[in-house]
Coordinates of C-alpha atoms in Angstrom, one line a residue:
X143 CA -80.5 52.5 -83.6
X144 CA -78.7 54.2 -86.7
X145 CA -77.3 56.7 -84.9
X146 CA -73.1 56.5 -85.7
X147 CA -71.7 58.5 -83.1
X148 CA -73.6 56.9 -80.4
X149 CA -73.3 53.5 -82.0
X150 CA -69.3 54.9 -81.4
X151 CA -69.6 55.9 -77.9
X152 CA -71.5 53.0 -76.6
X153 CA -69.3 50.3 -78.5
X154 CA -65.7 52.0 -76.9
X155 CA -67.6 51.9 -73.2
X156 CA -68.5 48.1 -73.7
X157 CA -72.2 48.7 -73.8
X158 CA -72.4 47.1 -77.2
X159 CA -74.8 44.8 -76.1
X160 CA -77.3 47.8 -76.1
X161 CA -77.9 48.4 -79.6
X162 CA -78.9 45.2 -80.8
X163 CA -81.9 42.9 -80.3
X164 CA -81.5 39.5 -80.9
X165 CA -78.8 36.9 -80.0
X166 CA -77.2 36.4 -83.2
X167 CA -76.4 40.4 -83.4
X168 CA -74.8 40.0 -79.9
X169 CA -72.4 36.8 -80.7
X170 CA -71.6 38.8 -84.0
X171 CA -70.5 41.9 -81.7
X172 CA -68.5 39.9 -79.2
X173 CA -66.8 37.7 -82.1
X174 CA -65.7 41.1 -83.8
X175 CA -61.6 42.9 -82.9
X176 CA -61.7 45.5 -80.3
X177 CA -60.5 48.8 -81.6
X178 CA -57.9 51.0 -79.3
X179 CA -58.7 54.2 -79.3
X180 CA -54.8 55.0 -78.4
X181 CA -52.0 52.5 -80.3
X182 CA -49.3 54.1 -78.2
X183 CA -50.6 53.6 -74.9
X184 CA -51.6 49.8 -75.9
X185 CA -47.7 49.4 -76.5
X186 CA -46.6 51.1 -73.5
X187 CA -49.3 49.2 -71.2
X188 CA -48.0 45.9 -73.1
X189 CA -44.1 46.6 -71.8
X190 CA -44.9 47.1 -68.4
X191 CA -46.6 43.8 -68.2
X192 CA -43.8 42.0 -70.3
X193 CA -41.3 43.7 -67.7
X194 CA -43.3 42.9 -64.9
X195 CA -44.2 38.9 -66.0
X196 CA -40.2 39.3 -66.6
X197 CA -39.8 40.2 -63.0
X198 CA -40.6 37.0 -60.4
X199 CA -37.5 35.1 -62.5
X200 CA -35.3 37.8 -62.0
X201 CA -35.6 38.1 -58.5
X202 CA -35.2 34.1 -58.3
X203 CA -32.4 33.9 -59.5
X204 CA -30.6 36.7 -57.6
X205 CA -28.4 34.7 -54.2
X206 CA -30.0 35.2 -50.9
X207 CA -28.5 37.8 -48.3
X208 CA -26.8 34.7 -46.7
X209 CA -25.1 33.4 -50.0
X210 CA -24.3 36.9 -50.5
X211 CA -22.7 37.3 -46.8
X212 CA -21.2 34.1 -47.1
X213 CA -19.7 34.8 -50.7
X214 CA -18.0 38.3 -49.6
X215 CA -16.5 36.5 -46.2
X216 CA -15.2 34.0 -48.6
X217 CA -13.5 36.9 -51.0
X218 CA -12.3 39.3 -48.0
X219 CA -11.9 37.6 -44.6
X220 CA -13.3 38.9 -41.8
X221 CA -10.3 40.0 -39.6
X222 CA -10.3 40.9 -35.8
X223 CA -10.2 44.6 -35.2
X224 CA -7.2 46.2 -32.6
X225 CA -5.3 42.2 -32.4
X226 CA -2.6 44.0 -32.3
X227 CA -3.7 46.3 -29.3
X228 CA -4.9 43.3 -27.5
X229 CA -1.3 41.3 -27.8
X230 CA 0.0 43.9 -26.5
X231 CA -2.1 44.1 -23.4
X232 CA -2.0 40.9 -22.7
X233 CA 1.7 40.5 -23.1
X234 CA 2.2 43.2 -20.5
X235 CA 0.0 41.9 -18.7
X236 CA 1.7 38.2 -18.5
X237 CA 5.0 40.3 -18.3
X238 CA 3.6 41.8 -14.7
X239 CA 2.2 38.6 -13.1
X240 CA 5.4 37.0 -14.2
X241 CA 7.1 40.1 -12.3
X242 CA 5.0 39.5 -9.1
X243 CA 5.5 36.0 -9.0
X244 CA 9.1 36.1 -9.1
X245 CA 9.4 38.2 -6.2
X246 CA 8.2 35.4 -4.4
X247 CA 9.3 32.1 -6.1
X248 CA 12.8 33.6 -6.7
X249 CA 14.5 30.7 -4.8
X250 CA 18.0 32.2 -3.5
X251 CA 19.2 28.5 -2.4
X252 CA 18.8 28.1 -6.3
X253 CA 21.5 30.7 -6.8
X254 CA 25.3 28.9 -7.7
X255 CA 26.8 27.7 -4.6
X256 CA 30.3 27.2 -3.4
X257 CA 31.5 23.9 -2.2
X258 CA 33.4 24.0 1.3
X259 CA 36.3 22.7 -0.2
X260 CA 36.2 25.5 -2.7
X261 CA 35.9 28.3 0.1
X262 CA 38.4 31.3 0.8
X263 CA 40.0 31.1 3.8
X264 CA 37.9 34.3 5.3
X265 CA 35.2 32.1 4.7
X266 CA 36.7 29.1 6.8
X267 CA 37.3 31.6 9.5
X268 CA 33.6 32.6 9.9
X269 CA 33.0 28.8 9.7
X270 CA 35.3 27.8 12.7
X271 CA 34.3 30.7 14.6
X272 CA 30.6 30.3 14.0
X273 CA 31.4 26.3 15.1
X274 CA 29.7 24.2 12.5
X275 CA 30.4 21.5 10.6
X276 CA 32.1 21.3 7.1
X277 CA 31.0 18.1 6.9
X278 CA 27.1 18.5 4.8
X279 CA 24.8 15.8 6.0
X280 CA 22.6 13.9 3.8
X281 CA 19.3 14.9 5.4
X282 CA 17.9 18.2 6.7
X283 CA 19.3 18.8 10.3
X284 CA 17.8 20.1 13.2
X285 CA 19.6 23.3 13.4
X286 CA 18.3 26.7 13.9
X287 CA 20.4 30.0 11.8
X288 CA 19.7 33.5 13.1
X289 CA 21.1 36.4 11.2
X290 CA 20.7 40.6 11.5
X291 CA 22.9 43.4 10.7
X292 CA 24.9 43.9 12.5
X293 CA 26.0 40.3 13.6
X294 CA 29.5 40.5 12.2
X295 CA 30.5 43.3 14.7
X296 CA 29.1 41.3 17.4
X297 CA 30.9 38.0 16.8
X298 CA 34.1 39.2 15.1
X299 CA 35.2 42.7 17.1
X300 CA 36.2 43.9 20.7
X301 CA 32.9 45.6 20.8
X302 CA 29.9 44.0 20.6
X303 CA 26.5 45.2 21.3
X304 CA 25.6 44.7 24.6
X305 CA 21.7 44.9 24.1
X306 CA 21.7 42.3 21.2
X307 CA 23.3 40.0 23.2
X308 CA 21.3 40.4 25.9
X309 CA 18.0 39.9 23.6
X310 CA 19.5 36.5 22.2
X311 CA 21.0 35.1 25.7
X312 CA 16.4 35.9 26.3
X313 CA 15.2 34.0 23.2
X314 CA 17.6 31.2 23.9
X315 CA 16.3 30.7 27.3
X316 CA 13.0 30.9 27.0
X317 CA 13.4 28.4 23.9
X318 CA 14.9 26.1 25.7
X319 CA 16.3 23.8 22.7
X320 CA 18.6 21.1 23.0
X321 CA 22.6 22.5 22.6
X322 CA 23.9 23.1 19.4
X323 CA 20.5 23.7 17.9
X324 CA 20.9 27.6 17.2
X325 CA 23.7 28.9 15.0
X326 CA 24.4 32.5 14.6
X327 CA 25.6 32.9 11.2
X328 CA 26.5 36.4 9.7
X329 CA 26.3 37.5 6.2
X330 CA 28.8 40.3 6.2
X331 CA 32.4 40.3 7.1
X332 CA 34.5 43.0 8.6
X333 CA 37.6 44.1 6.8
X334 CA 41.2 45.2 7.2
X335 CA 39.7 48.7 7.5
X336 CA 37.1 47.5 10.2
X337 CA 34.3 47.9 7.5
X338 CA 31.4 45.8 7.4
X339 CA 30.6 44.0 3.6
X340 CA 28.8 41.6 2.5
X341 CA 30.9 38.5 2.4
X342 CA 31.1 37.0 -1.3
X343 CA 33.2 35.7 -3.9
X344 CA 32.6 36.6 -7.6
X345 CA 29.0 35.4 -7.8
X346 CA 28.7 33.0 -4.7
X347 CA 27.6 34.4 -2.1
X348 CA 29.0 32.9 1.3
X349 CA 26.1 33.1 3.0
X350 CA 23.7 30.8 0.9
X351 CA 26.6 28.8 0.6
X352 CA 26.8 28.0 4.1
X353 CA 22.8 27.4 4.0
X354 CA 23.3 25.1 1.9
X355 CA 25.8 23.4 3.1
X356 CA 24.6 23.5 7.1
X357 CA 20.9 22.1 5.7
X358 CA 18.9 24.4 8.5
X359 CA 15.0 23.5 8.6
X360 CA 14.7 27.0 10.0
X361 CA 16.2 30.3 8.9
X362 CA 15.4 33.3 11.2
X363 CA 16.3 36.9 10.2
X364 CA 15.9 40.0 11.7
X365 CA 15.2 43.4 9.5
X366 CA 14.2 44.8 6.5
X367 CA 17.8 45.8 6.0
X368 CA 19.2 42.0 6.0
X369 CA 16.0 40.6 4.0
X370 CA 16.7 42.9 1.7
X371 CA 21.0 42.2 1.2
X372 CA 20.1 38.7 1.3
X373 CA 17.7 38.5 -1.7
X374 CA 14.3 37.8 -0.1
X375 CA 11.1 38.9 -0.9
X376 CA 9.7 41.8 1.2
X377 CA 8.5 40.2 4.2
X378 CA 6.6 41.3 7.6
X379 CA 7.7 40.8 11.2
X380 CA 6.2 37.4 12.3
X381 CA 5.7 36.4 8.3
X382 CA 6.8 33.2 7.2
X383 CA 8.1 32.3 3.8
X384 CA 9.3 28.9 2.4
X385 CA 12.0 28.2 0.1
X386 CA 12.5 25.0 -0.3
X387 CA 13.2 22.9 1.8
X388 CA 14.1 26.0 4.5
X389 CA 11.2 28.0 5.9
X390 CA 12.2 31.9 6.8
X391 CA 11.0 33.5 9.9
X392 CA 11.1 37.1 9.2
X393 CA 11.3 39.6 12.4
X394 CA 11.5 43.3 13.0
X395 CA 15.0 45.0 13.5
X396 CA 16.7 43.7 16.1
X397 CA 16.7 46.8 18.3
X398 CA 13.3 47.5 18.3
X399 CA 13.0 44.5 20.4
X400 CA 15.2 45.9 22.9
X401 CA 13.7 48.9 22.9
X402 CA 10.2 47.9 23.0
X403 CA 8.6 45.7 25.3
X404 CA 5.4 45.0 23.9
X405 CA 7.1 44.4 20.5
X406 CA 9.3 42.2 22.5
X407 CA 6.4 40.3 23.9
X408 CA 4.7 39.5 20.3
X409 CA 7.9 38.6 19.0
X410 CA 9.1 36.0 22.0
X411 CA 5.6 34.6 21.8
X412 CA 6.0 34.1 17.6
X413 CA 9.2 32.4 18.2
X414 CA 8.1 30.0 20.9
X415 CA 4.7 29.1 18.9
X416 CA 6.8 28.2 16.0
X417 CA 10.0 26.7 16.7
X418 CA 9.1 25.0 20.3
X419 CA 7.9 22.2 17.9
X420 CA 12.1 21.7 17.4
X421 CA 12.7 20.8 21.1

């Protein structure tokens, strides 16, 4: 074939192999340079497969996510969010249970005590009048205190309350405890000006001074009123509450039960349930 152009067209497309006859023509075709038609778009085709042979040793030599995550914790530490918020709550929150708790564990035979030999003479008074000893025993004694509003008028005036007595002289007699068991011991005094106050000096209270010097296993106290003057935690009627080593018997006030006899009933029944054991 002697045609050029064809001899052209057919060479570009790879279909040398058509225009000759024999096998030495062919091995003389294949052993002969390629032409490109296009020298630009040889060069451009030859960067892109530089770049992209380039590529696989790039990308191997770039850290992992985890090397990355672990390098940037490394450089900027990874603080807890709202600590501050949080130390707050719970402090207030330790702050409260601390609150409740003390309510309850506050001890008022912890509070500084007076010793007898120490004591006013007021205080000696109550002391001979309410007929116990100043002597303070080395173990817990048997004894039984009883205390309400109101006591003071009924031991230390012209005018005692006829109904209160009347409830007590009950409870006594249905208790039926060996003499000298029950003590009535007030907390308030009445003064020159026939007012009732609570009987302290500077910070000792007489009181828990005489608790503590008496040793009562038993404290029993009548009203919200005198629970409250004498530092306890809010209790019930019928609750008990220990301080060590005296456990309180907490009642309604003392006129309910002689106005009430149902009230009366549940609270003679308490009494004898708990403190018959003292017999």
């Amino acid at each position: 074939m002697q045609n050029p152009y064809l001899l052209q067209n057919l060479e570009s497309q790879g279909l040398y192999y058509l225009l000759v006859n024999t096998e030495e023509e062919k091995k003389a075709l294949s052993s002969a340079p390629k032409k490109t038609q296009n020298p630009q778009l040889s060069q451009t085709v030859s960067s892109n497969n530089s770049k992209q042979s380039a590529s696989p040793t790039v990308l191997y030599q770039m850290p992992s996510p985890a090397k990355q995550f672990k390098a940037g914790s490394e450089q900027k530490p990874n603080k807890p969010k709202f600590t501050p918020l949080l130390a707050k709550q719970e402090k207030k929150a330790k702050k409260e249970q601390e609150q409740s708790l003390t309510v309850f564990d506050k001890n008022p035979l912890k509070q500084p005590i007076l010793p007898y030999e120490k004591w006013p003479e007021s205080w000696k008074q109550i002391q001979r009048q309410c007929k116990f000893s100043p002597d303070k025993p080395t173990h817990l004694s048997r004894q039984i205190i009883w205390t309400y509003a109101g006591l003071e008028y009924d031991l230390f005036t012209s005018s005692p309350s006829a109904e209160r007595r009347q409830l007590i002289s009950q409870i006594i007699k249905v208790l039926a405890l060996p003499k000298g068991t029950h003590i009535f011991l007030p907390y308030r005094l009445i003064t020159a000006q026939n007012e009732s106050e609570i009987a302290n000096e500077q910070e000792y209270f007489f009181f828990w001074s005489a608790i503590d010097l008496i040793r009562p296993r038993v404290l029993v106290v009548f009203g919200e009123q005198t629970i409250s003057e004498l530092g306890l935690p809010p209790l019930l009627p019928t609750q008990k509450h220990t301080l060590m080593p005296v456990t309180v018997y907490a009642l309604d006030n003392i006129m309910v039960y002689t106005e009430n006899e149902s009230e009366n009933a549940i609270m003679i029944k308490f009494l004898s349930d708990n403190l018959k054991i003292f017999a």
